Amino acid sequence: MREARCPILVGRDQEFAVLTDHLRDARRGKGGLVFLVGEAGIGKSRLAREAVVEAERHTMRMVRGRAVETAPAVPFRPLAQAFSTLPGLSDLLARPELVAYRSALRHLLAGSSADGTPRRARSPMAVLEGISRLLGALAADDGLVVVLEDLHWADADTMSAVEYLADSLSSRPILCLCTARSDEASSVTALVARLTAARLATQVELRRLPDHDVGAMVRACVAGSTIGDDTVQVVGRRAEGVPFFVEELLTAALSAASDGAATDLVASTVPPSYADIVHRQVEGLGGRGRSVIDAAAILGRTFDWPLLGPITGLDDEEVLAELRRATVAHLVTAENGAGRGAFAFRHALTRDAVLADLLPPEREQLCISAANALESARPGLPAELCELAADLRGRGGDREGAFRLAMESARRAFVRGALATAETTLDRAIVLAGDDPWLQMGAGMFLADVLSSTGRVDRLVALGATLVPAVSGRLSLGTPDRVAAIHLRLARGLLEGAEVDIARAHLADAVPLAQAAGDASILLACDALTAELALEAGDLATAERMATTLIDRGFPGDAAEVRCAVLRVLGVARRRTGELTAATAALEEARALAETAGLAVWRARLLLDLAAVDEMSGADVRRASLARTLAADSGAVALEARSELQLGRILLARGEVAPAEEAIDRAIAIRRQFRLPTDREALVARAVLLARSGRRRDLADAIRNARASAPARDPLDAILAGEARAVAYLLAEDATKALGALEQAPAAGSDELVPWAFPGLRVLVLALVETVPIDPGTAVPPRQAAYRATNGLVHLARAVWHGRAGRVAEAEAAFGAAERALEPFPFYRALGIRLVAPAAIEDRWGMPGAWLHDALEFFDAAGHDRVVAAIRGLLRRAGEKVPRRGRGDSQVPPDLRVAGITSREMDVLRLAADGLTYRSIAARLYLSPRTVQTHVISILGKLGLESKSELAAHAGRLPAPLDGLPARDAPTHVTPPGSDVGGLPA
């Protein structure tokens, strides 16, 4: 039987030109996203195939995946399919740029284990970034075409991935080509509109072919056949401009001709619709063939043939025989590379026509039979079979069975980090629950957990408005304790999303219900939540008093989560009042409890609170990094975003601007990707970062964006005015304007401890610019002084104050205290030195020359040229020799460059090879011994060495320098005794 397939692309010259332009741009490194949209059968897949052929002519790589029509949807199905057939995937995932995302990508590809146990992905954001990086690795130099078909059936997480990719394709050699039906309502319509409006995607709409193009297509299809002109004309008229119908009607006509029909078939013999064609083809298979095709259509466009036997009662040989006949009849095709048992209908419309020919009771019975066969043949329903079985039971009228499988599907999606799919699946489960309050409550409580993890407070509010009335008053289900538990679950999620007023309203509803029920555990949870709400409202005294009372009262053995919440209230309240040691004790106790009880999200939350203490006391990043990992593993994207921000702020406090920027930008990107409310603290942190990196042009916009995200006179305005703007002025060497900005800060703030040093910076600049004879130690509230960086800056101000009064010993002691306090904060230390040095030179105390060499290196490496120029001038004024270069003179060998060794660290390493002491190296490089020691510690970590003796041995094996290290005279300052602490031999 001859199949009518058009050998050429007809009527799509303009659309194909758009694709070839995009392919050319992609090969040049400027990729893009193109949506091919149109009704079913209009030729979207054919045009995509032609684009792939064109890409392959230019040696571009290609991956392809397709969404399937199931409810619930299969998370990431098109992308998992596209990647699963890649040769050498394991080697690809071993590349350095993919190692961090290997786990997330493997779980994406594997879906679930053979017994249906879901494989945990690292985090939703890790999956998205892993997809992006894997595509980048595939693209390499030649470029890549990614074809994702039938996105109108795609899951929400695939949509999220496409949107995530859209932001980066313009700078990469990747063309992402997506097809979607325009005649079906779906979420892809909104996605296309959003991305095209933002100029992140191009939409190519395929319309029906005009008559002359249909004629050209018909003539190309039947060239060399015996089809008559009348038949050609009728086919053209009946197809109504849809290319797929043209080919199918002609295939039917060719079949009739091959069966001995007249050469010039009359118009009446041509089937009036495509459904008629499919009906005739199926009927031609006979009874057994029809039962096989009907069962296949129930399973989906792509189906596993071994399942057809249990559904139809036929053995495998009989099933394969009927599939062979169906293949000859052009109803189905064998799917290459899609699994040993995979067949597919030639087109989605072919399957639709088969289903349309079944009576509703026949369809329902087949669906249930197929679901039973599926669950029997594949225990645990691994991979996407759970979604298929849920879909079958739903279409078969088994609402309870469909609900059960939808809940399991949502659980798997949630564990894998496919949060958007989990949410939409639970929405479907609630619909399947119908009027059953038990099922409604189960799905609603699970949905509340998912929405709390994703920070979707808008949906939590809506869920509360529907779930509580649905459960209340329903026989035994609506008992006061159960309804109170629902209110508490919603209140906690809303509190996490900062919807304090609505959370308080739910708590107010829960309390009388808990009292009526007399349930001590629920009453305890209500009291704990009351304390948390007081903390969120800033009533620290009430929060601490309530938490202390609850701790004294004690907790039952099964109240680990409530106890964690109460200890957290106590710890955070004490942190905000500056009692950092007491705060750490309470939070550590809660963290240990959460770890013992297996409360992963609580453990992440408490580590995040401990990291906030670290930010103020020593800038240690370990707990912030662990909090980020745990939040990611738990799929809690809102908590992950907060963890990224906390890590970024600590890195910023340490002076590590580049990694801090990455973390802060990730925090902002996570909230934007998952449509969470804007986090103003992240915008503030970004503004401070821009100030510290000297990007004043971008700073003004960042400050405007941060201020626009909250009402005026918000306390964070104090940080923006006192930290970002003031630092920008100081780096521009304008202390007077800096003081003006700093003087605005206290007006909007309070004495609550904040993780920014602007109160101490204000006191220091005030001591330098003004000559007010006051003790700087009295100018900062005690709570603020608990922040170690602020305390260090206040000590510097006190050193200036003592120096002006001629109290040299007191000035040097205050400077020593400042050095100890500011040791973890290189930026504040270097800035403080720059500000204090002129006073020390003028008033003749301390060793400003030695300090300035350290500050010079820091600011020179950071690229702050005005500050560098000022410090050079101060060095000359102090009688010091000014180094010609400050960033290191040595070339770094390639192997050490890969390890991250800098030019200045290479200077230190080469001098260490000569056996010089810290003090001698410091003299050669115009550094302090303390800075040399810092470099040595950094080199040890980068090279994986354990001791300084190993470092000396490693340095001795280095090749001779290419450019040499210029000899320098020793600086005129005197190195203080005891500087060589635990270093190389003195």
mmCIF file of C-alpha atoms in Angstrom, residues 605-812:
data_model
loop_
_atom_site.group_PDB
_atom_site.id
_atom_site.type_symbol
_atom_site.label_atom_id
_atom_site.label_comp_id
_atom_site.label_asym_id
_atom_site.label_seq_id
_atom_site.Cartn_x
_atom_site.Cartn_y
_atom_site.Cartn_z
ATOM 1 C CA ARG A 605 15.543 26.857 58.743
ATOM 2 C CA LEU A 606 17.494 26.707 62.006
ATOM 3 C CA LEU A 607 20.846 26.506 60.247
ATOM 4 C CA LEU A 608 19.804 29.617 58.368
ATOM 5 C CA ASP A 609 19.120 31.396 61.661
ATOM 6 C CA LEU A 610 22.490 30.246 62.990
ATOM 7 C CA ALA A 611 24.094 31.565 59.818
ATOM 8 C CA ALA A 612 22.570 34.958 60.604
ATOM 9 C CA VAL A 613 24.428 34.830 63.914
ATOM 10 C CA ASP A 614 27.596 33.836 62.050
ATOM 11 C CA GLU A 615 27.208 36.876 59.809
ATOM 12 C CA MET A 616 27.350 39.122 62.875
ATOM 13 C CA SER A 617 29.947 37.285 64.916
ATOM 14 C CA GLY A 618 32.579 35.967 62.505
ATOM 15 C CA ALA A 619 31.437 35.699 58.871
ATOM 16 C CA ASP A 620 31.665 31.889 58.811
ATOM 17 C CA VAL A 621 29.955 30.505 55.691
ATOM 18 C CA ARG A 622 29.722 26.818 56.662
ATOM 19 C CA ARG A 623 26.275 26.838 58.224
ATOM 20 C CA ALA A 624 24.864 29.086 55.497
ATOM 21 C CA SER A 625 26.168 26.680 52.847
ATOM 22 C CA LEU A 626 24.675 23.679 54.641
ATOM 23 C CA ALA A 627 21.349 25.486 55.071
ATOM 24 C CA ARG A 628 21.269 26.142 51.332
ATOM 25 C CA THR A 629 21.949 22.467 50.571
ATOM 26 C CA LEU A 630 19.269 21.213 52.962
ATOM 27 C CA ALA A 631 16.697 23.705 51.708
ATOM 28 C CA ALA A 632 17.441 22.644 48.147
ATOM 29 C CA ASP A 633 17.195 18.951 49.033
ATOM 30 C CA SER A 634 13.848 19.593 50.705
ATOM 31 C CA GLY A 635 12.449 21.306 47.615
ATOM 32 C CA ALA A 636 11.652 24.403 49.692
ATOM 33 C CA VAL A 637 12.376 27.039 47.066
ATOM 34 C CA ALA A 638 11.450 30.008 49.263
ATOM 35 C CA LEU A 639 13.824 28.769 51.968
ATOM 36 C CA GLU A 640 16.475 28.066 49.329
ATOM 37 C CA ALA A 641 16.223 31.659 48.119
ATOM 38 C CA ARG A 642 16.628 32.943 51.680
ATOM 39 C CA SER A 643 19.636 30.664 52.165
ATOM 40 C CA GLU A 644 21.283 31.970 49.004
ATOM 41 C CA LEU A 645 20.737 35.515 50.237
ATOM 42 C CA GLN A 646 22.177 34.742 53.666
ATOM 43 C CA LEU A 647 25.220 33.127 52.088
ATOM 44 C CA GLY A 648 25.636 36.121 49.783
ATOM 45 C CA ARG A 649 25.525 38.573 52.670
ATOM 46 C CA ILE A 650 28.166 36.663 54.619
ATOM 47 C CA LEU A 651 30.401 36.484 51.554
ATOM 48 C CA LEU A 652 29.892 40.209 51.071
ATOM 49 C CA ALA A 653 30.854 40.829 54.704
ATOM 50 C CA ARG A 654 34.021 38.799 54.077
ATOM 51 C CA GLY A 655 34.854 40.990 51.101
ATOM 52 C CA GLU A 656 34.343 38.194 48.539
ATOM 53 C CA VAL A 657 32.337 40.298 46.121
ATOM 54 C CA ALA A 658 32.196 37.988 43.080
ATOM 55 C CA PRO A 659 30.838 34.886 44.876
ATOM 56 C CA ALA A 660 28.572 37.139 46.944
ATOM 57 C CA GLU A 661 27.091 38.546 43.770
ATOM 58 C CA GLU A 662 26.477 35.036 42.417
ATOM 59 C CA ALA A 663 24.615 34.014 45.573
ATOM 60 C CA ILE A 664 22.535 37.192 45.789
ATOM 61 C CA ASP A 665 21.644 36.978 42.102
ATOM 62 C CA ARG A 666 20.636 33.340 42.575
ATOM 63 C CA ALA A 667 18.359 34.354 45.425
ATOM 64 C CA ILE A 668 16.694 36.955 43.211
ATOM 65 C CA ALA A 669 16.514 34.526 40.262
ATOM 66 C CA ILE A 670 14.837 31.796 42.339
ATOM 67 C CA ARG A 671 12.124 34.182 43.484
ATOM 68 C CA ARG A 672 11.604 35.467 39.963
ATOM 69 C CA GLN A 673 11.573 31.981 38.394
ATOM 70 C CA PHE A 674 8.992 30.622 40.820
ATOM 71 C CA ARG A 675 6.993 33.853 40.936
ATOM 72 C CA LEU A 676 7.530 34.444 44.630
ATOM 73 C CA PRO A 677 6.985 37.906 46.114
ATOM 74 C CA THR A 678 9.951 40.220 45.686
ATOM 75 C CA ASP A 679 12.442 39.934 48.534
ATOM 76 C CA ARG A 680 13.371 43.478 49.383
ATOM 77 C CA GLU A 681 16.307 42.396 51.529
ATOM 78 C CA ALA A 682 17.858 40.779 48.453
ATOM 79 C CA LEU A 683 17.452 43.997 46.480
ATOM 80 C CA VAL A 684 19.040 45.926 49.344
ATOM 81 C CA ALA A 685 21.947 43.462 49.503
ATOM 82 C CA ARG A 686 22.468 43.860 45.767
ATOM 83 C CA ALA A 687 22.565 47.645 46.150
ATOM 84 C CA VAL A 688 25.175 47.357 48.909
ATOM 85 C CA LEU A 689 27.182 44.961 46.734
ATOM 86 C CA LEU A 690 27.150 47.387 43.815
ATOM 87 C CA ALA A 691 28.349 50.127 46.132
ATOM 88 C CA ARG A 692 31.242 48.031 47.419
ATOM 89 C CA SER A 693 32.290 47.013 43.929
ATOM 90 C CA GLY A 694 32.302 50.659 42.809
ATOM 91 C CA ARG A 695 29.541 50.354 40.198
ATOM 92 C CA ARG A 696 27.954 53.701 40.952
ATOM 93 C CA ARG A 697 26.187 53.878 37.596
ATOM 94 C CA ASP A 698 24.136 50.790 38.457
ATOM 95 C CA LEU A 699 23.755 51.697 42.108
ATOM 96 C CA ALA A 700 21.153 54.427 41.606
ATOM 97 C CA ASP A 701 18.860 52.044 39.718
ATOM 98 C CA ALA A 702 19.353 49.354 42.352
ATOM 99 C CA ILE A 703 18.398 51.756 45.149
ATOM 100 C CA ARG A 704 15.301 52.861 43.231
ATOM 101 C CA ASN A 705 14.271 49.236 42.648
ATOM 102 C CA ALA A 706 14.719 48.386 46.321
ATOM 103 C CA ARG A 707 12.770 51.405 47.518
ATOM 104 C CA ALA A 708 9.983 50.760 45.023
ATOM 105 C CA SER A 709 9.430 47.284 46.471
ATOM 106 C CA ALA A 710 8.154 48.527 49.871
ATOM 107 C CA PRO A 711 6.472 51.582 51.424
ATOM 108 C CA ALA A 712 8.519 54.680 52.142
ATOM 109 C CA ARG A 713 10.345 54.991 55.456
ATOM 110 C CA ASP A 714 10.726 51.264 55.717
ATOM 111 C CA PRO A 715 13.596 50.469 58.136
ATOM 112 C CA LEU A 716 15.577 49.061 55.251
ATOM 113 C CA ASP A 717 15.834 52.601 53.901
ATOM 114 C CA ALA A 718 18.325 53.172 56.708
ATOM 115 C CA ILE A 719 20.522 50.431 55.307
ATOM 116 C CA LEU A 720 20.269 51.799 51.774
ATOM 117 C CA ALA A 721 21.133 55.315 52.907
ATOM 118 C CA GLY A 722 23.688 54.375 55.534
ATOM 119 C CA GLU A 723 25.470 51.514 53.843
ATOM 120 C CA ALA A 724 25.133 51.583 50.051
ATOM 121 C CA ARG A 725 25.233 55.313 49.363
ATOM 122 C CA ALA A 726 27.770 56.094 52.079
ATOM 123 C CA VAL A 727 30.157 53.355 50.955
ATOM 124 C CA ALA A 728 29.867 54.544 47.364
ATOM 125 C CA TYR A 729 30.847 58.056 48.477
ATOM 126 C CA LEU A 730 33.745 56.761 50.570
ATOM 127 C CA LEU A 731 35.081 54.748 47.638
ATOM 128 C CA ALA A 732 34.842 57.958 45.598
ATOM 129 C CA GLU A 733 36.933 59.670 48.324
ATOM 130 C CA ASP A 734 34.095 61.994 49.423
ATOM 131 C CA ALA A 735 33.783 61.592 53.190
ATOM 132 C CA THR A 736 31.587 64.676 53.609
ATOM 133 C CA LYS A 737 28.835 63.286 51.354
ATOM 134 C CA ALA A 738 29.264 59.899 52.997
ATOM 135 C CA LEU A 739 28.550 61.451 56.385
ATOM 136 C CA GLY A 740 25.464 63.122 54.958
ATOM 137 C CA ALA A 741 24.178 59.731 53.799
ATOM 138 C CA LEU A 742 25.072 58.079 57.100
ATOM 139 C CA GLU A 743 23.271 60.752 59.107
ATOM 140 C CA GLN A 744 20.014 59.717 57.386
ATOM 141 C CA ALA A 745 20.280 56.157 58.666
ATOM 142 C CA PRO A 746 19.325 56.474 62.340
ATOM 143 C CA ALA A 747 16.194 58.500 61.558
ATOM 144 C CA ALA A 748 14.424 55.489 60.057
ATOM 145 C CA GLY A 749 16.044 52.672 62.023
ATOM 146 C CA SER A 750 15.838 51.392 65.559
ATOM 147 C CA ASP A 751 18.388 49.992 67.939
ATOM 148 C CA GLU A 752 17.594 46.432 66.851
ATOM 149 C CA LEU A 753 20.685 44.598 65.701
ATOM 150 C CA VAL A 754 21.093 44.582 61.904
ATOM 151 C CA PRO A 755 23.728 42.756 59.859
ATOM 152 C CA TRP A 756 25.177 45.903 58.328
ATOM 153 C CA ALA A 757 27.897 48.094 59.809
ATOM 154 C CA PHE A 758 26.535 51.522 58.956
ATOM 155 C CA PRO A 759 26.069 52.549 62.639
ATOM 156 C CA GLY A 760 29.769 51.984 63.311
ATOM 157 C CA LEU A 761 30.731 53.501 59.971
ATOM 158 C CA ARG A 762 28.738 56.628 60.875
ATOM 159 C CA VAL A 763 30.566 56.998 64.190
ATOM 160 C CA LEU A 764 33.949 56.571 62.498
ATOM 161 C CA VAL A 765 33.307 59.094 59.731
ATOM 162 C CA LEU A 766 31.794 61.485 62.268
ATOM 163 C CA ALA A 767 34.956 61.229 64.367
ATOM 164 C CA LEU A 768 37.046 62.097 61.293
ATOM 165 C CA VAL A 769 34.926 64.800 59.671
ATOM 166 C CA GLU A 770 33.651 66.458 62.830
ATOM 167 C CA THR A 771 35.694 67.467 65.838
ATOM 168 C CA VAL A 772 33.000 66.800 68.419
ATOM 169 C CA PRO A 773 34.833 65.680 71.589
ATOM 170 C CA ILE A 774 32.578 62.758 72.563
ATOM 171 C CA ASP A 775 33.436 59.170 73.373
ATOM 172 C CA PRO A 776 32.468 57.251 70.203
ATOM 173 C CA GLY A 777 31.579 54.261 72.356
ATOM 174 C CA THR A 778 28.469 56.046 73.572
ATOM 175 C CA ALA A 779 27.183 56.854 70.075
ATOM 176 C CA VAL A 780 26.101 53.319 69.124
ATOM 177 C CA PRO A 781 23.305 51.447 70.933
ATOM 178 C CA PRO A 782 24.572 48.362 72.760
ATOM 179 C CA ARG A 783 22.519 46.055 70.543
ATOM 180 C CA GLN A 784 24.180 47.420 67.407
ATOM 181 C CA ALA A 785 27.627 47.068 68.950
ATOM 182 C CA ALA A 786 27.028 43.311 69.194
ATOM 183 C CA TYR A 787 27.676 43.159 65.443
ATOM 184 C CA ARG A 788 31.397 42.489 65.320
ATOM 185 C CA ALA A 789 32.066 44.691 62.294
ATOM 186 C CA THR A 790 30.212 47.631 63.847
ATOM 187 C CA ASN A 791 32.123 47.082 67.081
ATOM 188 C CA GLY A 792 35.424 47.095 65.187
ATOM 189 C CA LEU A 793 34.605 50.384 63.455
ATOM 190 C CA VAL A 794 33.643 51.940 66.794
ATOM 191 C CA HIS A 795 37.043 50.875 68.174
ATOM 192 C CA LEU A 796 38.691 52.654 65.225
ATOM 193 C CA ALA A 797 36.702 55.791 66.012
ATOM 194 C CA ARG A 798 37.803 55.514 69.624
ATOM 195 C CA ALA A 799 41.442 55.174 68.469
ATOM 196 C CA VAL A 800 41.091 58.446 66.518
ATOM 197 C CA TRP A 801 39.509 60.121 69.552
ATOM 198 C CA HIS A 802 42.340 59.001 71.877
ATOM 199 C CA GLY A 803 45.000 59.919 69.339
ATOM 200 C CA ARG A 804 43.747 63.479 69.023
ATOM 201 C CA ALA A 805 43.943 63.813 72.805
ATOM 202 C CA GLY A 806 47.551 62.608 72.748
ATOM 203 C CA ARG A 807 46.719 59.290 74.449
ATOM 204 C CA VAL A 808 48.983 57.202 72.194
ATOM 205 C CA ALA A 809 48.847 53.985 74.219
ATOM 206 C CA GLU A 810 45.052 54.122 74.417
ATOM 207 C CA ALA A 811 44.817 54.852 70.677
ATOM 208 C CA GLU A 812 47.025 51.901 69.777
#
